[in-house]
Coordinates of C-alpha atoms and ligand atoms in Angstrom, one line a residue:
X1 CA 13.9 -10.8 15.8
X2 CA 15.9 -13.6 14.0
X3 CA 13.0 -16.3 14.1
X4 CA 10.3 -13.9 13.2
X5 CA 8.5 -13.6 9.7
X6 CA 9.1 -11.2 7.1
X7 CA 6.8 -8.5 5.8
X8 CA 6.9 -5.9 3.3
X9 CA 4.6 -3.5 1.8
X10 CA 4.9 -0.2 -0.2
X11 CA 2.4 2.8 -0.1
X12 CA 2.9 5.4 -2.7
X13 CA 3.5 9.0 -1.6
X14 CA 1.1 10.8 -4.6
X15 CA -1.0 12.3 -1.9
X16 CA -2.7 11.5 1.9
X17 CA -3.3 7.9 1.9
X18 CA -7.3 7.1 1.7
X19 CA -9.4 5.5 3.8
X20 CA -9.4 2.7 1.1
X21 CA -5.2 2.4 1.7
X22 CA -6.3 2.8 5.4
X23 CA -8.6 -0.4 5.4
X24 CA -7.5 -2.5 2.9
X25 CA -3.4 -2.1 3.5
X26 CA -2.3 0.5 6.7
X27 CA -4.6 -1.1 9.5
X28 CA -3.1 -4.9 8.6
X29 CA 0.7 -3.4 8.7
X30 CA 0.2 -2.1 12.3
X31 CA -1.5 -5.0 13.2
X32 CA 1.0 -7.2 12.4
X33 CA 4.3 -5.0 13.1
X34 CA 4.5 -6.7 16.6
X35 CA 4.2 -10.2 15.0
X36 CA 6.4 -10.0 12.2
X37 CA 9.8 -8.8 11.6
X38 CA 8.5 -5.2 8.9
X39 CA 9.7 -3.2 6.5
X40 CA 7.5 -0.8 5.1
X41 CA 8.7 1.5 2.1
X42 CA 7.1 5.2 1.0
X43 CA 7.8 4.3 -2.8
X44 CA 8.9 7.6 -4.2
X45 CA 10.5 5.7 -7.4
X46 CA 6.7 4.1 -8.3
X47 CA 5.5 7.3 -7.8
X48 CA 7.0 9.2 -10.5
X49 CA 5.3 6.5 -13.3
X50 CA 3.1 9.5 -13.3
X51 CA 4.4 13.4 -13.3
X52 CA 4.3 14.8 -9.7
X53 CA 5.3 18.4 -8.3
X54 CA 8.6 18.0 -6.3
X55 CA 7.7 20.7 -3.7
X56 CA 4.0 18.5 -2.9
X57 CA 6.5 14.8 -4.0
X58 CA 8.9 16.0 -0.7
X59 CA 5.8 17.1 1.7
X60 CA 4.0 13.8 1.7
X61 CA 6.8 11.9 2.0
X62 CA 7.1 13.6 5.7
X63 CA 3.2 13.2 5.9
X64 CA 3.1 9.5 4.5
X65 CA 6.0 8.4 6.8
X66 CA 4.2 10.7 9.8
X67 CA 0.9 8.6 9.5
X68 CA 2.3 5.2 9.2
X69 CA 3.6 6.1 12.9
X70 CA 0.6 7.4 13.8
X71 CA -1.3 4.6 12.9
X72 CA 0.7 2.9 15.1
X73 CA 4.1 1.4 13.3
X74 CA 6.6 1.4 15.7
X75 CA 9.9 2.8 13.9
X76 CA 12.1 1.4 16.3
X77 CA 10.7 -1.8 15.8
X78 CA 10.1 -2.3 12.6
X79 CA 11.9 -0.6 9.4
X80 CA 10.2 2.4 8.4
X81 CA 12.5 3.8 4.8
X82 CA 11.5 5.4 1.5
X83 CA 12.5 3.9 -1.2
X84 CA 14.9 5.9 -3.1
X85 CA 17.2 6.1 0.1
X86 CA 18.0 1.9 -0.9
X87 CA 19.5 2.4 -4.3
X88 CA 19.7 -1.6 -3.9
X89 CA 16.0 -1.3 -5.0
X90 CA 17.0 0.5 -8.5
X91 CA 19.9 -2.3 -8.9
X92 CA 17.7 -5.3 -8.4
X93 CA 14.4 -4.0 -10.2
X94 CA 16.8 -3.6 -13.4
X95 CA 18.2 -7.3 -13.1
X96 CA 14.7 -8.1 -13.1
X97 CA 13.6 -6.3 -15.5
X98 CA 15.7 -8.8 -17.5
X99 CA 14.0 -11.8 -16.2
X100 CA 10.3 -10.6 -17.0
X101 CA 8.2 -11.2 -20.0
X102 CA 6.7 -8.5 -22.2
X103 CA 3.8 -10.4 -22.5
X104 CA 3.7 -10.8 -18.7
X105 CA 3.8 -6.9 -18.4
X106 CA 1.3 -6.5 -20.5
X107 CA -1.2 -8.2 -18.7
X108 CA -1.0 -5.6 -15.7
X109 CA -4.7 -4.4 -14.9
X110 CA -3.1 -1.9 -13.2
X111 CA -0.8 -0.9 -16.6
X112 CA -3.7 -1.2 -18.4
X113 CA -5.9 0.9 -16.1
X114 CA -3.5 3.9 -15.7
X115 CA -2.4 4.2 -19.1
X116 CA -5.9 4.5 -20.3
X117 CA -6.6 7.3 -18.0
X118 CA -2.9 9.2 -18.9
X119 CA -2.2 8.3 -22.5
X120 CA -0.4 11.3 -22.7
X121 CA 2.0 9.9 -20.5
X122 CA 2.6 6.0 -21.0
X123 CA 6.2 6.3 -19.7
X124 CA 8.5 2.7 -19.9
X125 CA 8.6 3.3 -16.0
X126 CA 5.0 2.3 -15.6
X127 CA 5.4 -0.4 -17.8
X128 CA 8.2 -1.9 -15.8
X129 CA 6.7 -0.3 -12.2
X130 CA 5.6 -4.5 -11.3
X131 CA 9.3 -5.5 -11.7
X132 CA 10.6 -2.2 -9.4
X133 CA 7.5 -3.6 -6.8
X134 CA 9.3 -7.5 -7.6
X135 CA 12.6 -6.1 -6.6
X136 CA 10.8 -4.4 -3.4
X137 CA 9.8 -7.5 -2.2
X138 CA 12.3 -10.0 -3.1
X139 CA 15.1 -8.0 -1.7
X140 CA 13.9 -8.5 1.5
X141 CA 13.2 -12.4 1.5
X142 CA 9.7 -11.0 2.3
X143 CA 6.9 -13.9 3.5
X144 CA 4.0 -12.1 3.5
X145 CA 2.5 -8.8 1.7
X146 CA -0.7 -7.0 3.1
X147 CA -1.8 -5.5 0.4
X148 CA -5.2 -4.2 -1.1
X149 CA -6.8 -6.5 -3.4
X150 CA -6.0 -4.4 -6.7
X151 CA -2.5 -5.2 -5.4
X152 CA -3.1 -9.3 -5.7
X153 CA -2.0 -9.4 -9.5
X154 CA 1.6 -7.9 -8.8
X155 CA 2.2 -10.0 -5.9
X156 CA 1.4 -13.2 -8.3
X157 CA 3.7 -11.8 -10.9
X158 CA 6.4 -11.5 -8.4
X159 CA 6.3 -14.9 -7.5
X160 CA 6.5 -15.8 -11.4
X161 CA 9.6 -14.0 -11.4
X162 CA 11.2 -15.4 -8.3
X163 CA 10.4 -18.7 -9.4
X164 CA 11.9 -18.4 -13.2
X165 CA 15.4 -17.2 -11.6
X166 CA 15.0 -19.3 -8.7
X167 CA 14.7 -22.2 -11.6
X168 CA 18.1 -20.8 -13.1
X169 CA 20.2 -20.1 -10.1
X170 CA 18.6 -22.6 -7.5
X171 CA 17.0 -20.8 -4.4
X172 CA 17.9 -17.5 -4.2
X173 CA 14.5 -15.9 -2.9
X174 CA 12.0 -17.0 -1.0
X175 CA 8.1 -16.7 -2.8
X176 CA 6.0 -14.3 -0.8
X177 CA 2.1 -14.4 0.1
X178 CA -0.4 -11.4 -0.5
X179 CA -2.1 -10.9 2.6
X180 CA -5.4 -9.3 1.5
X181 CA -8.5 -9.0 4.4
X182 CA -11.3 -10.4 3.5
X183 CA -13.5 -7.5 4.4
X184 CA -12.1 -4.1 3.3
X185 CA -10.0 -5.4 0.5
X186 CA -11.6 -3.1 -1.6
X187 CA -13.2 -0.3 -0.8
X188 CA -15.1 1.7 -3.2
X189 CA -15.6 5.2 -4.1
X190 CA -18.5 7.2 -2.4
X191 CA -19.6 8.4 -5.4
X192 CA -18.8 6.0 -8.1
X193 CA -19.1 2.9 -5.6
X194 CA -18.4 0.5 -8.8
X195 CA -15.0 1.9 -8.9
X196 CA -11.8 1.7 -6.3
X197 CA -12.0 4.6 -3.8
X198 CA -8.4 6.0 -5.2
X199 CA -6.5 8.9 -4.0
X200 CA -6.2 10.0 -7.9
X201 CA -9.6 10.4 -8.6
X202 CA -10.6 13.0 -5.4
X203 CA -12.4 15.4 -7.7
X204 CA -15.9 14.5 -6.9
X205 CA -16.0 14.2 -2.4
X206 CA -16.2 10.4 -3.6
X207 CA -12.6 9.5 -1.6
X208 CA -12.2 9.9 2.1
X209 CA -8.4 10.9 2.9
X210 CA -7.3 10.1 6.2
X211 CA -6.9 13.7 7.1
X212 CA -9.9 15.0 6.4
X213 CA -11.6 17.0 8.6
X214 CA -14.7 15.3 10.3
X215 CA -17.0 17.6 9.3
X216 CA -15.7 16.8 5.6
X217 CA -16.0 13.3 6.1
X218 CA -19.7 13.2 7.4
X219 CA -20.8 15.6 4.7
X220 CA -19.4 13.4 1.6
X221 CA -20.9 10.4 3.3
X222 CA -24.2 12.0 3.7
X223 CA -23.7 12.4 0.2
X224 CA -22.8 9.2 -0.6
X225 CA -24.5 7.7 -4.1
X226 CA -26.9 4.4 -2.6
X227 CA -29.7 3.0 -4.5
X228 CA -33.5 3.8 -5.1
X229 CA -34.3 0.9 -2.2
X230 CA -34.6 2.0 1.1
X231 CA -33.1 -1.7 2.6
X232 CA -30.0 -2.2 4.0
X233 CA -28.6 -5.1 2.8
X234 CA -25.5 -6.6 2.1
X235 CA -25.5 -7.3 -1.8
X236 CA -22.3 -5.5 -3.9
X237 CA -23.9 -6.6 -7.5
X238 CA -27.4 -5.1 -6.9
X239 CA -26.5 -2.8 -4.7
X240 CA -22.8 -1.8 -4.8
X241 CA -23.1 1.8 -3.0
X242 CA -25.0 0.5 0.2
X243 CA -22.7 -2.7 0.3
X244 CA -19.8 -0.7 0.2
X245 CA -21.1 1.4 3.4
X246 CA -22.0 -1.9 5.0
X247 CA -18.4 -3.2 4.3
X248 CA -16.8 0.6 5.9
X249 CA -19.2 0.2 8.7
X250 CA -18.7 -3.4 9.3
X251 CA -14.2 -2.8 9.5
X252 CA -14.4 -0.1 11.6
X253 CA -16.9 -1.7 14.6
X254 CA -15.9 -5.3 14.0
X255 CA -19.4 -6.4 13.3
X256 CA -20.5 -8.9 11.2
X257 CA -22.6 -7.9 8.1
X258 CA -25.9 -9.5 9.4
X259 CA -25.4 -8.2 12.7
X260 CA -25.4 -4.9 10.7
X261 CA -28.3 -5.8 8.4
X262 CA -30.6 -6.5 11.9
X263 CA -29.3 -3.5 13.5
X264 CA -30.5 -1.4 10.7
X265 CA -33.5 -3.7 9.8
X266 CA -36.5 -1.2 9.4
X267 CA -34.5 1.7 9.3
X268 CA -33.7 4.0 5.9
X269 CA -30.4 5.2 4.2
X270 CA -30.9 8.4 5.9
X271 CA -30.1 6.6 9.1
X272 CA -27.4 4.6 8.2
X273 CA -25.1 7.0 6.3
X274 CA -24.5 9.1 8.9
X275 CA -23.6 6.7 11.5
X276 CA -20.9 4.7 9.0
X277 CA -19.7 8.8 8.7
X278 CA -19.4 9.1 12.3
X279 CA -17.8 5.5 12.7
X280 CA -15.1 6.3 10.3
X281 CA -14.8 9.8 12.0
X282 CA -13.8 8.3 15.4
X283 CA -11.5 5.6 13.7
X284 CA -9.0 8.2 12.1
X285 CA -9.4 10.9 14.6
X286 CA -6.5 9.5 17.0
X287 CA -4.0 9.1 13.1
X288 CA -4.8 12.6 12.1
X289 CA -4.1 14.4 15.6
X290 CA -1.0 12.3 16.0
X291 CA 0.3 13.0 12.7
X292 CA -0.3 16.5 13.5
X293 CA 2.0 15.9 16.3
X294 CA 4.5 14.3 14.3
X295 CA 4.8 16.1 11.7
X296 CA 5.9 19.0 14.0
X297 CA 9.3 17.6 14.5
X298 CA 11.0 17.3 11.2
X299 CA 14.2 16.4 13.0
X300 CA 12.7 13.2 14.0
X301 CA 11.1 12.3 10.8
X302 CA 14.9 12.7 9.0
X303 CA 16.1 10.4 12.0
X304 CA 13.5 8.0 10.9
X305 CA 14.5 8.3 7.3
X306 CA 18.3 7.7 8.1
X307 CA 18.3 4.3 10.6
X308 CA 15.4 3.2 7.9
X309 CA 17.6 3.2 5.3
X310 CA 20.6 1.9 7.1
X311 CA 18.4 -0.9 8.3
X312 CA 17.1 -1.8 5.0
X313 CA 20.3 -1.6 3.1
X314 CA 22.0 -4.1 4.9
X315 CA 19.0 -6.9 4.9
X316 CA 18.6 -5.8 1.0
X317 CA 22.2 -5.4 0.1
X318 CA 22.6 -8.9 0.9
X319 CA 20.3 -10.5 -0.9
X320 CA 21.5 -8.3 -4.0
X321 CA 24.9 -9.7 -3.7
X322 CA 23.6 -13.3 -4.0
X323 CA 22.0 -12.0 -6.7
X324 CA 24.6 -10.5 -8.7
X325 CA 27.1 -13.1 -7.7
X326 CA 25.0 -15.6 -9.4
X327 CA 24.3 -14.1 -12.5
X328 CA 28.6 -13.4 -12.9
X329 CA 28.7 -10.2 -12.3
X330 CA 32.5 -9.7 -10.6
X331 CA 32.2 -9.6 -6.8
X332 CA 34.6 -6.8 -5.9
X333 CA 32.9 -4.4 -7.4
X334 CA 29.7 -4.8 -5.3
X335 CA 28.8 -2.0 -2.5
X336 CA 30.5 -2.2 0.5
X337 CA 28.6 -4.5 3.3
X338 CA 25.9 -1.9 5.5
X339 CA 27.2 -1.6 8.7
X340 CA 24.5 -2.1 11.2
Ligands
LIG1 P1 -3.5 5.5 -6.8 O1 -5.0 5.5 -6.6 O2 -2.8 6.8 -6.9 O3 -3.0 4.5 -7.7 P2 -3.6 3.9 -4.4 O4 -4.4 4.7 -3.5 O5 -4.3 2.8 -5.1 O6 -3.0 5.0 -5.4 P3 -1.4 3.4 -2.7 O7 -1.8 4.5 -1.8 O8 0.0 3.2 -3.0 O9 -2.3 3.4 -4.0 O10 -1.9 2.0 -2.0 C1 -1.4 1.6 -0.8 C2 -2.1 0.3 -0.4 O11 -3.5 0.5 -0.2 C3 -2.0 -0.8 -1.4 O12 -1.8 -2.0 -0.7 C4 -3.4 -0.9 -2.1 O13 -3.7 -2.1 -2.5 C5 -4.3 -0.4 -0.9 N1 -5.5 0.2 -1.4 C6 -5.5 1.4 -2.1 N2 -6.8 1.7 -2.4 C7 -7.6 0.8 -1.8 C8 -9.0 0.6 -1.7 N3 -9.9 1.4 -2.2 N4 -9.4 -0.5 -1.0 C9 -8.6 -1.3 -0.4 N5 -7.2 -1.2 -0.4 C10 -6.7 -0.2 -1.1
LIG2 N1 2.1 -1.0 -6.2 C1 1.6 -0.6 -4.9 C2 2.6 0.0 -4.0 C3 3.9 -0.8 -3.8 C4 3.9 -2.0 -3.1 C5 5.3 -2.5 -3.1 C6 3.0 -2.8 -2.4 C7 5.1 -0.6 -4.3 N2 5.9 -1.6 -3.9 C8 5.7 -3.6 -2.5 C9 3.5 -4.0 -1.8 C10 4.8 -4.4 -1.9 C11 0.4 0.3 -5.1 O1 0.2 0.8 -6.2 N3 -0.4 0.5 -4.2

């Protein structure tokens, strides 16, 4: 356990993860949860940047922490918490906050991006929400971050950061990697395949959630918006709808895009859309029944919440008494050492 790398990601609990989180984020965290030494966080405090009903907040916290188990993240080996339970999180992200540039900040396509869609809303949280994510990261001396690709930006910024107080205090955190795959970084809505399949914009049948219902699934992929071709070929400029099925397809069998291209050679979009549907179906079958399963036992789930916590407190609690002893705050006053 000692020797092992350090990993730690953060999904947001604003709804059912999509098959986009599934792809680009979920499927590396299980992969590598036997690898590395994990902590993955349900980040309840990122998710109020934007307003959310507490009654749905609470339920998908069960439902988000329920899937990440059933997709195969072993709680007793790796640390499984939501974020809100570390209060170490709040303390760091605030020091932070005072070691990050408004300019910096600024340039957040993601800031940029959700406070054009909610100007009625631009709160100072989502402003600051990279420097919460910094904190997130740096607390627990992480090495690596799979993350989507829209996710690349922060992880840069957080290495900014650690490296300006790391310049002023000597090493105090180690500067993490994204870990982004190379095919199903970004996955793209079924319907408006130019933009991010998102888990905020489920409106139009464009997002796949990965507890649909498999008729639900195949129907919104039989729907899904392609091109006036009839070729199946891998090109995202031209043809940004079929390439994003292609990219789908190609994650879920392991098959490389030619192969894919050759399979389907002479073949139309009425073919090939419902056999990506029926690939994705069988992929999240085994998560969704499980997390049925799961979710049935709320007991366990608050088990899972408590030895999270107490797990990632002590690991994080550490590193934020390094931190506050180097910037002069007075030591006696710091929270008591976890026990583990
Ligand atoms: P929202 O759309 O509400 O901002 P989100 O779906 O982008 O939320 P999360 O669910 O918190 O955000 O994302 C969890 C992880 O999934 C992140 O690592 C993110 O980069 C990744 N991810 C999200 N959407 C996609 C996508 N369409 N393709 C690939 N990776 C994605
Ligand atoms: N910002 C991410 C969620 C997130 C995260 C993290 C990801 C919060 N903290 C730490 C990786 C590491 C998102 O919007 N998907």
């Amino acid at each position: 356990m000692e020797n092992k790398k350090i990993i730690l990601s953060g999904i947001q609990p604003t709804g059912i993860a999509t098959l986009g989180s599934y792809l680009g984020a979920l499927k590396n965290w299980a992969a590598l949860s036997d690898e590395y030494d994990c902590y993955y966080t349900v980040v309840d405090m990122h998710a109020i940047t934007a307003r959310q009903v507490p009654a749905d907040l609470r339920r998908t916290q069960y439902e988000q922490v329920a899937i990440l188990i059933a997709c195969g993240i072993d709680p007793g080996k790796n640390t499984l918490f939501i974020q809100s339970h570390v209060p170490a999180h709040a303390q760091l992200a605030w020091v932070l906050n005072c070691y990050t540039m408004f300019g910096e900040l600024s340039r957040m396509t993601q800031f940029k991006d959700k406070s054009a869609k909610n100007d009625e809303n631009i709160n100072a949280g989502l402003f600051t929400y990279p420097t919460l994510q910094a904190a997130d990261i740096l607390l627990y001396q992480a090495d690596l971050v799979p993350v989507g690709a829209d996710q690349k930006q922060h992880v840069e910024l957080t290495r900014n950061i650690a490296v300006r107080f790391n310049g002023i205090y000597g090493d105090v955190f180690k500067l993490p990697e994204p870990y982004i795959p190379e095919v199903g970084g970004k996955i793209m809505d079924l319907q408006t395949p130019t933009r991010k399949m998102s888990k905020s914009e489920i409106a139009d049948g464009g997002c796949i959630l990965m507890l649909d219902k498999p008729e639900d699934i195949l129907r919104s992929f039989k729907r899904a918006v392609t091109d006036s071709e009839t070729c199946i070929r891998f090109d995202p400029d031209n043809k940004p709808g079929i390439s994003n099925l292609i990219q789908i397809y190609s994650v879920c069998t392991g098959k490389e895009y030619t192969d894919i291209e050759n399979e389907f050679s002479g073949k139309g979009y009425g073919d090939f859309k419902p056999v990506v549907g029926e690939a994705v179906i069988e992929l999240l079958r085994p998560i969704r029944e499980e997390t049925r399963k799961i979710l049935a036992d709320k007991a366990y789930l608050e088990n899972v919440f408590k030895e999270g916590a107490e797990k990632a407190s002590y690991t994080a609690n550490k590193t934020l008494r390094k931190v506050y002893k180097k910037i002069g705050f007075i030591d006696s006053f710091l929270p008591a050492k976890a026990q583990r």
